XYZ file of C-alpha atoms in Angstrom:
300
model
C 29.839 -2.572 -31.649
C 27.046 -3.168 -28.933
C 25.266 -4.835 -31.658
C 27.841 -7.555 -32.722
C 28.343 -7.681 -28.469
C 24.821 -8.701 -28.433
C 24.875 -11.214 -30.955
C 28.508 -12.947 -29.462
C 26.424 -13.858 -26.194
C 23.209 -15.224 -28.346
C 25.564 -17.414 -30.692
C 27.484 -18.376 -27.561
C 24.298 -19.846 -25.709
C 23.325 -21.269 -28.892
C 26.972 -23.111 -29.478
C 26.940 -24.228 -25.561
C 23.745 -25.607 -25.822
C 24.582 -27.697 -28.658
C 27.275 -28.388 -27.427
C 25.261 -30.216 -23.945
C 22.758 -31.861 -26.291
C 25.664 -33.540 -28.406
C 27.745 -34.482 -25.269
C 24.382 -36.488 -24.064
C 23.595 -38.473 -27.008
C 27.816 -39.285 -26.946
C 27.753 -40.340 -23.398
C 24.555 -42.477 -24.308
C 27.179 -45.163 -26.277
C 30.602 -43.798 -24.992
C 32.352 -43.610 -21.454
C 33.162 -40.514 -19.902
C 36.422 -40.681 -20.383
C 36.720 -41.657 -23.903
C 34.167 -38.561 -24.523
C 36.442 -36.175 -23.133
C 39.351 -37.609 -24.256
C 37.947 -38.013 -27.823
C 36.764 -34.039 -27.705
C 39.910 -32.923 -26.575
C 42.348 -34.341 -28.943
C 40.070 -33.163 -31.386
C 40.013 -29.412 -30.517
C 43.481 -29.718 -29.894
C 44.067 -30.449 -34.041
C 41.598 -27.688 -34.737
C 43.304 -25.357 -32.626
C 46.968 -26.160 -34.313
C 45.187 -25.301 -37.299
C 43.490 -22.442 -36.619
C 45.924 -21.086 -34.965
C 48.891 -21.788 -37.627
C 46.703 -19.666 -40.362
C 46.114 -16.560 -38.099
C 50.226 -17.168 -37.407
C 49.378 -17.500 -33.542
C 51.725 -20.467 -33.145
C 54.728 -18.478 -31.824
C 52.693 -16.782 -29.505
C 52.912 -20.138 -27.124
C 56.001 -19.915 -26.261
C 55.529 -16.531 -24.896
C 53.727 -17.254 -21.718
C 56.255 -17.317 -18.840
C 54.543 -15.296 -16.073
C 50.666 -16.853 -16.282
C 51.639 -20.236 -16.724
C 51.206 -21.482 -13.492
C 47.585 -20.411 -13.703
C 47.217 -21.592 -17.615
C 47.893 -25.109 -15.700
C 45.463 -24.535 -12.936
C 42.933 -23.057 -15.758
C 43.362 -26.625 -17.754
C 43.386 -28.623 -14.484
C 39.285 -26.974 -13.563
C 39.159 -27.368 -17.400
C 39.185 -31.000 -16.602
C 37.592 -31.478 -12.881
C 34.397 -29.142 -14.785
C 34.207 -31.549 -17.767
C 34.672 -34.668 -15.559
C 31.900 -33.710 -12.700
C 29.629 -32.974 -15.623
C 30.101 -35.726 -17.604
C 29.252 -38.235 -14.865
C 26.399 -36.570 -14.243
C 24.904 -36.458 -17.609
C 25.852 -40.534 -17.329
C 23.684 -41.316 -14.703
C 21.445 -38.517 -13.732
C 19.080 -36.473 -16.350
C 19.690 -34.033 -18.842
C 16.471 -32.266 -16.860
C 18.426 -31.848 -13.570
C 21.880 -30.999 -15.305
C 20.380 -28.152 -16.919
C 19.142 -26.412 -13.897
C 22.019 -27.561 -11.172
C 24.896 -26.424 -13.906
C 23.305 -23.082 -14.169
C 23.604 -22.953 -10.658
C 27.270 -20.821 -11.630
C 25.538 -17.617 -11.639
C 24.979 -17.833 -8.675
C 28.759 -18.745 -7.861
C 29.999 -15.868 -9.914
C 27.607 -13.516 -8.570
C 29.411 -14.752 -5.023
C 32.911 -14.667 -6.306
C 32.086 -11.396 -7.487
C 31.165 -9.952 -4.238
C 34.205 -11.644 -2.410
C 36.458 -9.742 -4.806
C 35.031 -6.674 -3.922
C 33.199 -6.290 -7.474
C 29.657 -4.515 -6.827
C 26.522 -6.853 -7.439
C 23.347 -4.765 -8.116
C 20.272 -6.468 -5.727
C 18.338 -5.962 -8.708
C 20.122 -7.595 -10.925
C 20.340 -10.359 -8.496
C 16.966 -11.257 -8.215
C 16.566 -11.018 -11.847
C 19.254 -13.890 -11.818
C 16.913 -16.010 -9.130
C 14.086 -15.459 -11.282
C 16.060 -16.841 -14.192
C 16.521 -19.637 -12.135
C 13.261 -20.454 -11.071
C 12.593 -20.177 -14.830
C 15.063 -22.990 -15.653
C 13.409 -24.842 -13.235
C 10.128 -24.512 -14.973
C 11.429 -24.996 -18.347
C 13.116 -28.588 -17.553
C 9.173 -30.023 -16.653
C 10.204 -31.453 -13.062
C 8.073 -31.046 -10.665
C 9.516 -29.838 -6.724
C 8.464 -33.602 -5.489
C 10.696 -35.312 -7.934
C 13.769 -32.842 -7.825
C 15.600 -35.482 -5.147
C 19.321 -34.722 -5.309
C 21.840 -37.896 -5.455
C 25.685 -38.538 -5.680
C 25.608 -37.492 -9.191
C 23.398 -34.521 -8.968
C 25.768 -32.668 -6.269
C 28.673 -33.479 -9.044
C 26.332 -31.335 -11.341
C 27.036 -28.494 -8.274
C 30.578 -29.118 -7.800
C 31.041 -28.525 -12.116
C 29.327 -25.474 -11.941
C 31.694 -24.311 -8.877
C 34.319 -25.098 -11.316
C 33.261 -23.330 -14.166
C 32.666 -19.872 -11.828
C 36.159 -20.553 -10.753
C 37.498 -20.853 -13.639
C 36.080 -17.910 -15.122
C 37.721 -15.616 -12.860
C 41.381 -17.403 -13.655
C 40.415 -16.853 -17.386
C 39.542 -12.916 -16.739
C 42.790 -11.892 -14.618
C 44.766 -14.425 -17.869
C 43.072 -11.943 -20.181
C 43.898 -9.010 -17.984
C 47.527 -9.258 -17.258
C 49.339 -6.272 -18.156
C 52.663 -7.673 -17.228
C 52.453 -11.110 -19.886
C 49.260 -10.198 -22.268
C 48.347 -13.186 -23.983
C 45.643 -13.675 -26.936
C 42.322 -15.840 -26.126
C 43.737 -18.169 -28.512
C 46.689 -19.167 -26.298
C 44.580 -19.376 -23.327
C 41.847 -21.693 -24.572
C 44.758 -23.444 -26.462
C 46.604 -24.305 -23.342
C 43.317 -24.917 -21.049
C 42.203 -27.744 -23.812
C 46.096 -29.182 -23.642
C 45.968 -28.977 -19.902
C 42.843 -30.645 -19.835
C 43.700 -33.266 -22.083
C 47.022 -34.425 -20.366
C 44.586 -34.732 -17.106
C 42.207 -36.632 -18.555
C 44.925 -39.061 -19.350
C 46.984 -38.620 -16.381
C 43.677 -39.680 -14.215
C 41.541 -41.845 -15.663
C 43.116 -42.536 -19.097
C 43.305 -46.285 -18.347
C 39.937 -46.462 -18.085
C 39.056 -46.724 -22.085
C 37.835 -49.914 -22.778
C 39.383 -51.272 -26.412
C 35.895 -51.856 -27.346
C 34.815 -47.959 -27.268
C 36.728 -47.670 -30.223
C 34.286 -50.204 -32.429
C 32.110 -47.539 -31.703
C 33.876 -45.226 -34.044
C 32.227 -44.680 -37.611
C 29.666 -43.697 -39.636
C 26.955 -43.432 -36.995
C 24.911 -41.016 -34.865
C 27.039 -42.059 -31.551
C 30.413 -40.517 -33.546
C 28.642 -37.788 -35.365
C 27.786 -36.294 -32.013
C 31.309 -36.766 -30.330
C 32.377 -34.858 -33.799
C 30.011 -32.107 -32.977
C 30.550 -32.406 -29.114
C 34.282 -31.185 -30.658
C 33.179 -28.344 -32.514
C 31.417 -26.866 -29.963
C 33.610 -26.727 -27.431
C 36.052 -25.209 -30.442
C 33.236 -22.759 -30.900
C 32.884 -22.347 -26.880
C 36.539 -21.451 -26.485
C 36.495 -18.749 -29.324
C 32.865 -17.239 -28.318
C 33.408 -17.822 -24.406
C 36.498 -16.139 -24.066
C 35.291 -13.254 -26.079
C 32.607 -12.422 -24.018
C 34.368 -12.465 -21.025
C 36.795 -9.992 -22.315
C 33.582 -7.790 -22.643
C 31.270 -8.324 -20.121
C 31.224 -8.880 -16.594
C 31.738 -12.860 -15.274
C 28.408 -12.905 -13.538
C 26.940 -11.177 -17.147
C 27.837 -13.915 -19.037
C 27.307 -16.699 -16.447
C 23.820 -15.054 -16.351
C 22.814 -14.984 -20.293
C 23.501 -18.460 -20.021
C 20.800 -19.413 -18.695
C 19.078 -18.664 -21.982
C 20.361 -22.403 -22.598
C 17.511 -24.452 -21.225
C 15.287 -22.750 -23.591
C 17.787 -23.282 -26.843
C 17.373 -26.847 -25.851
C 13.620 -27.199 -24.948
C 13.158 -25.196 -28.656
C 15.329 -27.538 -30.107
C 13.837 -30.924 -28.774
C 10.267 -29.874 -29.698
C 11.112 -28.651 -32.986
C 13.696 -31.543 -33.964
C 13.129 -34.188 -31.755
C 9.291 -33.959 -31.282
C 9.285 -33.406 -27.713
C 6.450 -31.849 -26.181
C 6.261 -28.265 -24.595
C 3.572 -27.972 -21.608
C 1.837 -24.179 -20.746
C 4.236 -24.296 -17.868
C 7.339 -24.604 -19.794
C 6.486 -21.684 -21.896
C 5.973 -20.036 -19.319
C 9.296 -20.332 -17.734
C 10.922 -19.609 -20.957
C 8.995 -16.541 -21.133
C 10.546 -15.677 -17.425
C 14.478 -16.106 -18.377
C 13.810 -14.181 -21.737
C 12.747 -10.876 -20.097
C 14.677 -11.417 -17.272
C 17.940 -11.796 -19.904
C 16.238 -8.704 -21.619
C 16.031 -6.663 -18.633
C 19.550 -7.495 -17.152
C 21.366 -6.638 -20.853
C 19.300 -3.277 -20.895
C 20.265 -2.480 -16.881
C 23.780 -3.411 -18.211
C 24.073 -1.099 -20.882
C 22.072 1.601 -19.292
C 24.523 1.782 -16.261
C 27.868 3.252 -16.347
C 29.024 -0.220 -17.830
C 29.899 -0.388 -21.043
C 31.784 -3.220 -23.168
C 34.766 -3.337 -24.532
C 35.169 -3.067 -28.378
């Protein structure tokens, strides 16, 4: 089982990666709210679906005591998705990929305000990963200038630490156990209903023209399966690993995406790029092997 553990956090950086490159070609044509709007209702379909065949369906109507924080969970569902989104609208993909991994550094905090131990190993591993990001996105330290949008970039990745922790203690309620499915069901619903609720009347008529046959719609279609995919892989790894864990193989993400633009979109990788992929790779390495070579050891 360690194995397929393994492999659920590399197809889960993977899916979120494609999931960022898909949301900024989107946002390149459509608003930010018809993107999230658009991805929502969309998972929500899927998730009727898939969650009618493995009979699931009954199982929402069993959620009495953790409602209150299924709401909550679909309300930073929507402020994460929001903050980001207006980010990747006016600031670059460059900067969003090193200020949104900033939530390892959250969770890592979090973490030690619950009283959860942080190893300072393991935590400079995580700066090191960071640093690595840095090198990775090709900015140099003159042009990293932070503006209105960039701190929003900060303020999503507080969200998404947040968030994680209200998904764990969902997952680990004794007194009203509930399946992923039902928690990443109601988070999308919850975040759907706020999109509308606060800036639903901001979709211009014309955003719809957009809608076809095109590269604009084919990446709001796969903007929607990926954050289907996110909801099945995410949740599963945090039912296995550690919050600060995952938030930390994460940052394998930059990487996915720098691979994936010079391979498919004939972008170019410099030395120093490499090189700070080469830094979050071992670092990942080394904090999965500390992981399983501690007293930790993940659930089946």
């Amino acid at each position: 089982m360690v194995g397929k553990s393994k492999l659920s956090l590399a197809i889960l950086v993977v899916v979120w990666g494609t999931y960022y490159i898909a949301n900024k070609l989107a946002l390149s044509t459509f608003s930010v709210t018809f993107t999230g709007i658009f991805i929502r209702l969309f998972v929500l379909a899927v998730m009727v679906l898939y969650m009618w065949h493995r009979k699931e369906i009954m199982n929402l109507f069993k959620v009495q005591h953790v409602f209150p924080r299924l709401v909550l969970i679909g309300l930073l569902g929507f402020l994460l998705d929001f903050t980001a989104f207006i980010g990747f609208k006016y600031s670059s993909a460059s900067k969003g990929s090193i200020l949104l991994r900033s939530d390892v550094l959250f969770s890592t905090l979090i973490s030690f305000l619950l009283g959860q131990k942080v190893v300072f190993g393991e935590l400079i591993l995580m700066i090191l990963m960071l640093v690595g990001v840095f090198l990775v996105s090709g900015l140099q330290l003159s042009q990293f200038t932070l503006n209105v949008a960039d701190l929003l970039f900060l303020l999503s990745a507080l969200f998404i630490s947040i968030n994680a922790f209200l998904i764990r203690s969902v997952q680990e309620d004794k007194s009203n156990p509930v399946s992923d499915n039902v928690i990443a069901f109601y988070n999308n619903l919850f975040t759907l209903i706020f999109f509308v609720i606060f800036s639903g009347s901001s979709v211009r008529a014309e955003e719809f023209s957009h809608l076809g046959f095109n590269g604009p719609t084919t990446a709001l279609t796969i903007a929607g399966i990926g954050q289907f995919l996110i909801y099945v892989t995410y949740y599963d790894s945090l039912r296995k690993f550690p919050v600060w864990l995952v938030r930390s193989v994460l940052l394998l993400m930059p990487v996915y995406v720098s691979t994936f633009s010079f391979i498919f979109l004939d972008e170019k990788l410099s030395i120093v790029q490499i090189t700070g992929m080469i830094i979050i790779l071992l670092c990942a390495y080394l904090l999965i092997r500390r992981n399983y070579g501690n007293s930790y050891k993940p659930t089946n």
